Amino acid sequence: MALRAALRNKSTLSGLLSQWSSCSSNGRVCVSPVLFAQRRNNSTSQKIKVDFDQSTGVAVMRFQSPPVNSLSLDFLTELCISVEKLEMDKSCRGVIITSTQPKVFSAGLDILEMYGKSPEHYREFWRAVQEMWLKLYGSNMVTIAAINGSSPAGGCLMSMTCDYRIMADNPRYTIGLNETLLGIVAPPWFKDTMSNTVGHRQTEMALELGLLYNPSEALKIGLVDQLVPEDQVLTTATQMMSKWLAIPDHARHLTKSMMRKPTIDKLTSNREADIQHFVNFISKDSIQKSLGMYMEMLKKRRG
Amino acid sequence: MALRAALRNKSTLSGLLSQWSSCSSNGRVCVSPVLFAQRRNNSTSQKIKVDFDQSTGVAVMRFQSPPVNSLSLDFLTELCISVEKLEMDKSCRGVIITSTQPKVFSAGLDILEMYGKSPEHYREFWRAVQEMWLKLYGSNMVTIAAINGSSPAGGCLMSMTCDYRIMADNPRYTIGLNETLLGIVAPPWFKDTMSNTVGHRQTEMALELGLLYNPSEALKIGLVDQLVPEDQVLTTATQMMSKWLAIPDHARHLTKSMMRKPTIDKLTSNREADIQHFVNFISKDSIQKSLGMYMEMLKKRRG
Amino acid sequence: MALRAALRNKSTLSGLLSQWSSCSSNGRVCVSPVLFAQRRNNSTSQKIKVDFDQSTGVAVMRFQSPPVNSLSLDFLTELCISVEKLEMDKSCRGVIITSTQPKVFSAGLDILEMYGKSPEHYREFWRAVQEMWLKLYGSNMVTIAAINGSSPAGGCLMSMTCDYRIMADNPRYTIGLNETLLGIVAPPWFKDTMSNTVGHRQTEMALELGLLYNPSEALKIGLVDQLVPEDQVLTTATQMMSKWLAIPDHARHLTKSMMRKPTIDKLTSNREADIQHFVNFISKDSIQKSLGMYMEMLKKRRG
């Protein structure tokens, strides 16, 4: 868990990680090979399995953190490191993200990281959430979400950072930013990402009501791009990846950066204030109480 | 009519009203109880009937200004006061706006207020139009438009300020910003509101052509959210309100503010210039002539 | 070809042309009658046939530059002059653009102008591309694209500058900004124009993949407004023009300007930097090589 510790410790590697973002050029991160080697040695990849096929240039990242691939600090740290490794490997041109857990792609941010912890912990956690979004939304690789289960909140956010979204056509699965249902609020960059995907009006209604869409509804409003039977999600993603990789990389990079840079710049220029805002908000008694009640409800459901 | 006089007299209550907007926090207006009490005593509510159900927290505002609920200075003044009263009543969480007039929700801005009057009058009128939009678009309450008749121009604007729009499925009713048909121009904040609702392209075409959509067309482009038979508009609005009120208020407030604040800020930071622009435009001989011809045409139609 | 020479020579007429843009008011260009007369005398109109019907106030511009109406420097220069002439003729209220070439509306920017030429040539060419867009997107006239053939890249851009797009319902025709397929990148103002037409998400996917849509697909995403049988494209355009001309010109001008000015201002305030960026990009060895390979491929296809 040295890598996680690194992200926690702002004065060392974590500080460097933030700097890497700012020294990226066209989204490709520049980093010293020495540091990278150190980090590779430290990687333990428990929560995410990465299979990179050199022959195709395509990696598949499988989320395998039971029971529901919650975005804990550990998970996010491992995700950021994994994406960064692939990003720096010039032979890797595309990434497919998917889940090994039944019925769920990712349940989103881990509530345990936001409940009853210290301000320092909230700060560290939120920085990791930001980092995950910055790495995925700003990736130069082609990113495809193979959404083979429910994908609420942070799971939906991860999906929306991708270039293309394929969802299992199972009416019991849902996707959406449902933060308001928990009494919390999707931050501006979640909102921007959704607005870039489905437009202002759908985003307004979805966020105010905390809407979770079934696959048909999600396809209708453009929240996902394609529905296929559950057992074809990954193969379809692989086929679609070939189509994307037929485009010259440099032209696609520049185009993707042109589309996304203004949204990314809004967060990078406001990152510390965004963290402070989150810490203040989540530390409120009323919000902690809301989250407590929500977790009680979840326990009863399971019990 | 003391309230209307108040809005007219910038040096007294009207000036205060503008200040209230700027001292609002998250859209909820702060106002001294003394002033409010004075205003409550003065309220006569002739053009708008407000029924507030304490048990549900929902108010219904019925426009009852014959023949077509034109947005005259009196109407707008009464509307602003009514919304502000409800906004300040913590027990009121939602408002449904609808019409008691047959076949019409609201015919929009009263042309008589824009024809043959003094610059001072135009100034006062436009400030009231701005105030109506600021109060409705920035409301913390859940606002639902129960559109049980035609809703052109300012009527469409009022509808678009709401969180949700239900329209009577009567093909003879229309809705849209048809200002160009009269030779006048929808101001930037009308445009922004429509663009936030139906997107840039539909707004461009709708505003250039002064398009009025029938209910099916309006649903198709997203100008309204739902169509129901005419006699079910209000009951559907009430049911939909329950769905919106299931969301924790504070999370919904913050989310709504995040979505709308940039658009609202554009007007509040430019309010006087916007008024001056309207006064200059509407005072032009050519525009007055256009409006005169339009009113002649309306007279002939009725005659 | 004096006019083309004029555009080439920045120190004389070309410099004036840029200034004209900046002295326009509400999009209508102000220009000295003397200069205009000189230019009219020089106009030879070989690549574009303009028929202006004084009785209707509508001009039809027919692209007749074999084989595929490529946007060469000559073509663009003639187009700019033609649009400017019509713009300055107060009796001309609307323009329909269409093609006389079979199966193609316009194949877009002429690759020959971007391959193996001097930086000065690239500079001059890009200035003409900008000028075409500024003139068409900022036109006060009603502009309708009668798209009677394929319309890739710059052909699609021209279409998108119009107020309304009618396309021949022939499944073999395509339309889209397919620059990435050639290894080049649509510049920000191409992107803005498309985003204003079909929204952020469709634009992102279309530009990254260099998508070419058939007419049905184009209609579905809103890239064109209407499909008709091929032999009815021009007559439909003429009928639609009547509808647009029923709107008072001054109100429509102001509305169109309100919708488009922010996008236009972005380029006019950044014009020289945009040119420099294009020259640097297109001069790169890798880009020149890409274009060379593309032209070889085209030759083989034809051969």
Tab-separated table of C-alpha atoms in Angstrom, chain A:
chain	number	residue	atom	x	y	z
A	1	MET	CA	0.000	0.000	0.000
A	2	ALA	CA	2.951	2.303	-0.496
A	3	LEU	CA	1.244	3.880	-3.478
A	4	ARG	CA	-1.790	4.691	-1.477
A	5	ALA	CA	0.418	6.150	1.206
A	6	ALA	CA	2.059	8.162	-1.509
A	7	LEU	CA	-1.219	9.706	-2.515
A	8	ARG	CA	-1.975	10.389	1.129
A	9	ASN	CA	1.280	12.163	1.752
A	10	LYS	CA	1.021	15.420	-0.077
A	11	SER	CA	4.616	16.346	0.590
A	12	THR	CA	6.041	13.461	-1.421
A	13	LEU	CA	4.621	11.439	-4.264
A	14	SER	CA	1.142	12.822	-3.964
A	15	GLY	CA	2.443	16.297	-4.477
A	16	LEU	CA	4.297	15.049	-7.502
A	17	LEU	CA	1.144	13.454	-8.821
A	18	SER	CA	-0.608	16.807	-8.779
A	19	GLN	CA	2.331	18.368	-10.523
A	20	TRP	CA	2.285	15.706	-13.199
A	21	SER	CA	-1.193	16.795	-14.116
A	22	SER	CA	-0.026	20.326	-14.599
A	23	CYS	CA	2.998	19.341	-16.633
A	24	SER	CA	1.002	17.208	-19.018
A	25	SER	CA	1.007	18.233	-22.655
A	26	ASN	CA	-2.145	17.532	-24.595
A	27	GLY	CA	-3.252	15.246	-21.822
A	28	ARG	CA	-0.258	12.904	-21.991
A	29	VAL	CA	1.494	12.978	-18.669
A	30	CYS	CA	5.231	13.496	-18.572
A	31	VAL	CA	6.945	11.715	-15.736
A	32	SER	CA	10.471	10.675	-14.967
A	33	PRO	CA	11.175	7.004	-15.767
A	34	VAL	CA	12.885	6.569	-12.424
A	35	LEU	CA	9.785	7.522	-10.483
A	36	PHE	CA	7.686	5.344	-12.712
A	37	ALA	CA	9.876	2.328	-12.105
A	38	GLN	CA	9.614	2.823	-8.392
A	39	ARG	CA	5.913	2.996	-8.607
A	40	ARG	CA	5.586	-0.065	-10.800
A	41	ASN	CA	7.436	-2.075	-8.197
A	42	ASN	CA	5.026	-0.923	-5.569
A	43	SER	CA	1.871	-1.716	-7.496
A	44	THR	CA	-0.104	-4.616	-6.073
A	45	SER	CA	-3.253	-4.492	-8.223
A	46	GLN	CA	-5.669	-6.198	-5.912
A	47	LYS	CA	-8.820	-4.314	-6.663
A	48	ILE	CA	-8.313	-3.879	-10.374
A	49	LYS	CA	-7.041	-6.484	-12.820
A	50	VAL	CA	-5.317	-5.070	-15.875
A	51	ASP	CA	-4.774	-7.173	-18.980
A	52	PHE	CA	-2.809	-5.426	-21.675
A	53	ASP	CA	-2.608	-7.042	-25.104
A	54	GLN	CA	0.528	-5.747	-26.809
A	55	SER	CA	-0.618	-7.091	-30.173
A	56	THR	CA	-3.760	-4.963	-30.258
A	57	GLY	CA	-2.584	-2.079	-28.082
A	58	VAL	CA	-5.704	-2.483	-25.968
A	59	ALA	CA	-5.881	-2.944	-22.202
A	60	VAL	CA	-8.880	-4.254	-20.288
A	61	MET	CA	-9.251	-2.991	-16.722
A	62	ARG	CA	-11.521	-5.236	-14.667
A	63	PHE	CA	-12.889	-3.872	-11.388
A	64	GLN	CA	-12.817	-6.774	-8.904
A	65	SER	CA	-13.417	-5.188	-5.523
A	66	PRO	CA	-16.262	-7.049	-3.763
A	67	PRO	CA	-19.027	-6.609	-3.235
A	68	VAL	CA	-19.802	-3.581	-5.453
A	69	ASN	CA	-16.549	-1.977	-6.639
A	70	SER	CA	-16.993	0.981	-4.303
A	71	LEU	CA	-14.625	3.822	-5.053
A	72	SER	CA	-12.664	3.719	-1.817
A	73	LEU	CA	-9.419	5.590	-1.382
A	74	ASP	CA	-7.544	2.342	-2.039
A	75	PHE	CA	-9.548	1.642	-5.173
A	76	LEU	CA	-9.111	5.165	-6.529
A	77	THR	CA	-5.391	5.137	-5.818
A	78	GLU	CA	-4.948	1.858	-7.631
A	79	LEU	CA	-7.101	3.081	-10.513
A	80	CYS	CA	-5.062	6.274	-10.938
A	81	ILE	CA	-1.802	4.376	-10.908
A	82	SER	CA	-3.094	1.809	-13.389
A	83	VAL	CA	-4.355	4.435	-15.814
A	84	GLU	CA	-1.151	6.396	-15.548
A	85	LYS	CA	0.954	3.332	-16.279
A	86	LEU	CA	-1.017	2.582	-19.394
A	87	GLU	CA	-0.981	6.235	-20.424
A	88	MET	CA	2.804	6.276	-20.285
A	89	ASP	CA	3.146	3.060	-22.248
A	90	LYS	CA	3.212	4.307	-25.837
A	91	SER	CA	2.140	0.905	-27.111
A	92	CYS	CA	-1.159	1.162	-25.226
A	93	ARG	CA	-3.704	3.011	-27.346
A	94	GLY	CA	-7.011	2.062	-25.780
A	95	VAL	CA	-8.558	0.967	-22.480
A	96	ILE	CA	-11.809	-0.847	-21.793
A	97	ILE	CA	-13.118	-0.608	-18.228
A	98	THR	CA	-15.538	-3.236	-16.946
A	99	SER	CA	-16.499	-5.180	-13.823
A	100	THR	CA	-16.063	-8.751	-12.614
A	101	GLN	CA	-18.672	-8.278	-9.891
A	102	PRO	CA	-22.155	-9.621	-10.647
A	103	LYS	CA	-24.894	-7.028	-11.347
A	104	VAL	CA	-22.766	-3.988	-10.649
A	105	PHE	CA	-20.287	-1.931	-12.641
A	106	SER	CA	-19.446	0.308	-9.694
A	107	ALA	CA	-21.589	1.560	-6.826
A	108	GLY	CA	-19.727	4.876	-6.806
A	109	LEU	CA	-17.874	6.728	-4.064
A	110	ASP	CA	-17.421	4.685	-0.912
A	111	ILE	CA	-19.632	6.284	1.732
A	112	LEU	CA	-17.401	4.923	4.476
A	113	GLU	CA	-14.696	7.323	3.284
A	114	MET	CA	-17.068	10.245	3.796
A	115	TYR	CA	-18.558	9.316	7.166
A	116	GLY	CA	-17.073	9.899	10.621
A	117	LYS	CA	-13.569	10.590	9.378
A	118	SER	CA	-11.186	13.501	9.913
A	119	PRO	CA	-11.010	16.579	7.659
A	120	GLU	CA	-7.563	15.367	6.591
A	121	HIS	CA	-9.068	12.093	5.459
A	122	TYR	CA	-11.865	13.837	3.535
A	123	ARG	CA	-9.240	16.040	1.911
A	124	GLU	CA	-7.147	13.090	0.827
A	125	PHE	CA	-10.169	11.194	-0.403
A	126	TRP	CA	-11.514	14.069	-2.474
A	127	ARG	CA	-8.131	14.684	-4.041
A	128	ALA	CA	-8.141	11.058	-5.179
A	129	VAL	CA	-11.643	11.441	-6.634
A	130	GLN	CA	-10.479	14.497	-8.559
A	131	GLU	CA	-7.360	12.662	-9.722
A	132	MET	CA	-9.418	9.735	-11.017
A	133	TRP	CA	-11.621	12.092	-13.033
A	134	LEU	CA	-8.687	14.109	-14.366
A	135	LYS	CA	-6.838	10.972	-15.457
A	136	LEU	CA	-9.844	9.352	-17.132
A	137	TYR	CA	-11.531	12.411	-18.683
A	138	GLY	CA	-8.184	13.745	-19.901
A	139	SER	CA	-6.778	10.447	-21.140
A	140	ASN	CA	-5.210	10.359	-24.569
A	141	MET	CA	-6.104	6.700	-24.901
A	142	VAL	CA	-9.429	5.657	-26.363
A	143	THR	CA	-11.545	4.806	-23.316
A	144	ILE	CA	-14.628	2.603	-23.563
A	145	ALA	CA	-16.944	1.728	-20.678
A	146	ALA	CA	-18.314	-1.830	-20.845
A	147	ILE	CA	-21.084	-1.270	-18.307
A	148	ASN	CA	-22.142	-4.766	-17.308
A	149	GLY	CA	-24.134	-3.818	-14.215
A	150	SER	CA	-25.601	-0.929	-12.263
A	151	SER	CA	-23.588	2.256	-12.300
A	152	PRO	CA	-24.884	4.908	-9.886
A	153	ALA	CA	-23.130	8.102	-8.744
A	154	GLY	CA	-19.350	7.802	-9.082
A	155	GLY	CA	-19.849	4.716	-11.242
A	156	CYS	CA	-21.841	6.839	-13.665
A	157	LEU	CA	-19.166	9.534	-13.511
A	158	MET	CA	-16.445	7.037	-14.475
A	159	SER	CA	-18.601	5.837	-17.368
A	160	MET	CA	-19.151	9.383	-18.577
A	161	THR	CA	-15.416	10.081	-18.715
A	162	CYS	CA	-15.060	7.454	-21.434
A	163	ASP	CA	-15.179	8.065	-25.169
A	164	TYR	CA	-17.945	5.497	-25.646
A	165	ARG	CA	-20.404	3.672	-23.386
A	166	ILE	CA	-21.882	0.224	-24.005
A	167	MET	CA	-24.395	-1.003	-21.424
A	168	ALA	CA	-25.910	-4.431	-20.744
A	169	ASP	CA	-29.554	-4.385	-21.820
A	170	ASN	CA	-30.852	-5.610	-18.477
A	171	PRO	CA	-33.827	-3.561	-17.213
A	172	ARG	CA	-32.802	-4.169	-13.596
A	173	TYR	CA	-29.586	-2.204	-14.048
A	174	THR	CA	-29.559	1.542	-13.592
A	175	ILE	CA	-27.164	4.410	-14.225
A	176	GLY	CA	-27.207	8.025	-13.093
A	177	LEU	CA	-25.903	10.668	-10.702
A	178	ASN	CA	-28.216	10.095	-7.757
A	179	GLU	CA	-26.341	12.136	-5.141
A	180	THR	CA	-29.347	14.247	-4.065
A	181	LEU	CA	-31.149	11.083	-2.923
A	182	LEU	CA	-28.467	10.795	-0.232
A	183	GLY	CA	-28.777	14.458	0.696
A	184	ILE	CA	-25.472	15.325	-0.937
A	185	VAL	CA	-24.709	17.268	-4.098
A	186	ALA	CA	-22.856	16.344	-7.267
A	187	PRO	CA	-19.983	18.852	-7.580
A	188	PRO	CA	-19.682	21.215	-10.555
A	189	TRP	CA	-17.313	18.991	-12.520
A	190	PHE	CA	-19.662	15.994	-12.196
A	191	LYS	CA	-22.327	18.360	-13.519
A	192	ASP	CA	-20.110	19.598	-16.354
A	193	THR	CA	-19.279	16.036	-17.387
A	194	MET	CA	-22.950	15.104	-17.488
A	195	SER	CA	-23.914	18.305	-19.255
A	196	ASN	CA	-21.274	17.582	-21.923
A	197	THR	CA	-22.886	14.164	-22.343
A	198	VAL	CA	-26.664	14.723	-22.242
A	199	GLY	CA	-27.061	18.515	-22.349
A	200	HIS	CA	-28.135	21.136	-19.825
A	201	ARG	CA	-31.811	20.303	-19.392
A	202	GLN	CA	-31.465	16.559	-18.889
A	203	THR	CA	-28.632	17.224	-16.457
A	204	GLU	CA	-30.693	19.724	-14.475
A	205	MET	CA	-33.596	17.320	-14.055
A	206	ALA	CA	-31.372	14.283	-13.477
A	207	LEU	CA	-29.306	15.983	-10.788
A	208	GLU	CA	-32.207	17.682	-9.002
A	209	LEU	CA	-34.158	14.427	-8.799
A	210	GLY	CA	-31.164	12.120	-8.417
A	211	LEU	CA	-32.525	10.118	-11.338
A	212	LEU	CA	-31.350	6.576	-12.013
A	213	TYR	CA	-32.120	5.503	-15.569
A	214	ASN	CA	-32.638	1.970	-16.781
A	215	PRO	CA	-30.673	1.063	-19.926
A	216	SER	CA	-33.449	2.021	-22.382
A	217	GLU	CA	-33.941	5.413	-20.772
A	218	ALA	CA	-30.188	5.972	-20.596
A	219	LEU	CA	-29.873	5.227	-24.307
A	220	LYS	CA	-32.773	7.541	-25.131
A	221	ILE	CA	-31.234	10.576	-23.441
A	222	GLY	CA	-27.728	9.749	-24.667
A	223	LEU	CA	-26.268	8.780	-21.292
A	224	VAL	CA	-25.039	5.555	-22.929
A	225	ASP	CA	-24.331	5.024	-26.615
A	226	GLN	CA	-25.339	1.416	-27.194
A	227	LEU	CA	-27.198	-1.471	-25.523
A	228	VAL	CA	-26.315	-5.118	-26.069
A	229	PRO	CA	-27.187	-8.400	-24.328
A	230	GLU	CA	-25.194	-8.798	-21.152
A	231	ASP	CA	-22.905	-11.532	-22.453
A	232	GLN	CA	-21.895	-9.368	-25.437
A	233	VAL	CA	-20.881	-6.210	-23.599
A	234	LEU	CA	-17.148	-6.902	-23.606
A	235	THR	CA	-16.941	-8.338	-27.120
A	236	THR	CA	-18.875	-5.358	-28.456
A	237	ALA	CA	-16.525	-3.022	-26.614
A	238	THR	CA	-13.574	-4.781	-28.242
A	239	GLN	CA	-15.112	-4.461	-31.697
A	240	MET	CA	-15.938	-0.815	-31.130
A	241	MET	CA	-12.382	-0.204	-29.941
A	242	SER	CA	-11.074	-1.328	-33.344
A	243	LYS	CA	-13.219	1.311	-35.000
A	244	TRP	CA	-11.811	4.028	-32.744
A	245	LEU	CA	-8.221	2.821	-33.213
A	246	ALA	CA	-8.599	3.158	-36.989
A	247	ILE	CA	-8.308	6.921	-36.470
A	248	PRO	CA	-4.759	8.371	-36.450
A	249	ASP	CA	-3.832	8.826	-32.787
A	250	HIS	CA	-2.405	12.328	-33.003
A	251	ALA	CA	-5.480	13.740	-34.728
A	252	ARG	CA	-7.794	12.040	-32.261
A	253	HIS	CA	-5.746	13.231	-29.255
A	254	LEU	CA	-5.849	16.829	-30.360
A	255	THR	CA	-9.572	16.632	-31.106
A	256	LYS	CA	-10.388	15.046	-27.753
A	257	SER	CA	-8.303	17.628	-25.946
A	258	MET	CA	-10.057	20.455	-27.822
A	259	MET	CA	-13.429	19.105	-26.715
A	260	ARG	CA	-12.545	18.466	-23.067
A	261	LYS	CA	-9.802	20.904	-22.102
A	262	PRO	CA	-12.093	23.801	-21.075
A	263	THR	CA	-13.962	21.507	-18.670
A	264	ILE	CA	-10.745	20.033	-17.290
A	265	ASP	CA	-9.156	23.463	-16.893
A	266	LYS	CA	-12.078	24.571	-14.729
A	267	LEU	CA	-11.165	21.970	-12.130
A	268	THR	CA	-7.386	22.139	-12.362
A	269	SER	CA	-7.472	25.897	-11.817
A	270	ASN	CA	-9.780	25.476	-8.837
A	271	ARG	CA	-8.669	22.234	-7.310
A	272	GLU	CA	-7.801	23.272	-3.754
A	273	ALA	CA	-10.959	25.360	-3.393
A	274	ASP	CA	-12.996	22.416	-4.637
A	275	ILE	CA	-11.399	20.186	-2.000
A	276	GLN	CA	-12.022	22.745	0.734
A	277	HIS	CA	-15.643	23.070	-0.392
A	278	PHE	CA	-16.109	19.313	-0.212
A	279	VAL	CA	-14.497	19.053	3.234
A	280	ASN	CA	-16.659	21.862	4.623
A	281	PHE	CA	-19.807	20.367	3.164
A	282	ILE	CA	-19.226	16.751	4.155
A	283	SER	CA	-18.148	17.732	7.677
A	284	LYS	CA	-21.504	19.359	8.423
A	285	ASP	CA	-23.533	17.674	11.142
A	286	SER	CA	-26.625	17.611	8.940
A	287	ILE	CA	-24.780	15.914	6.088
A	288	GLN	CA	-23.118	13.388	8.389
A	289	LYS	CA	-26.547	12.629	9.829
A	290	SER	CA	-28.010	12.128	6.344
A	291	LEU	CA	-25.229	9.741	5.413
A	292	GLY	CA	-25.649	7.883	8.704
A	293	MET	CA	-29.338	7.382	8.040
A	294	TYR	CA	-28.616	6.237	4.510
A	295	MET	CA	-26.165	3.618	5.713
A	296	GLU	CA	-28.666	2.413	8.327
A	297	MET	CA	-31.216	2.020	5.546
A	298	LEU	CA	-28.756	0.056	3.429
A	299	LYS	CA	-27.993	-2.257	6.381
A	300	LYS	CA	-31.691	-2.934	7.001
A	301	ARG	CA	-32.230	-3.698	3.306
A	302	ARG	CA	-29.453	-6.234	3.347
A	303	GLY	CA	-30.496	-7.637	6.745
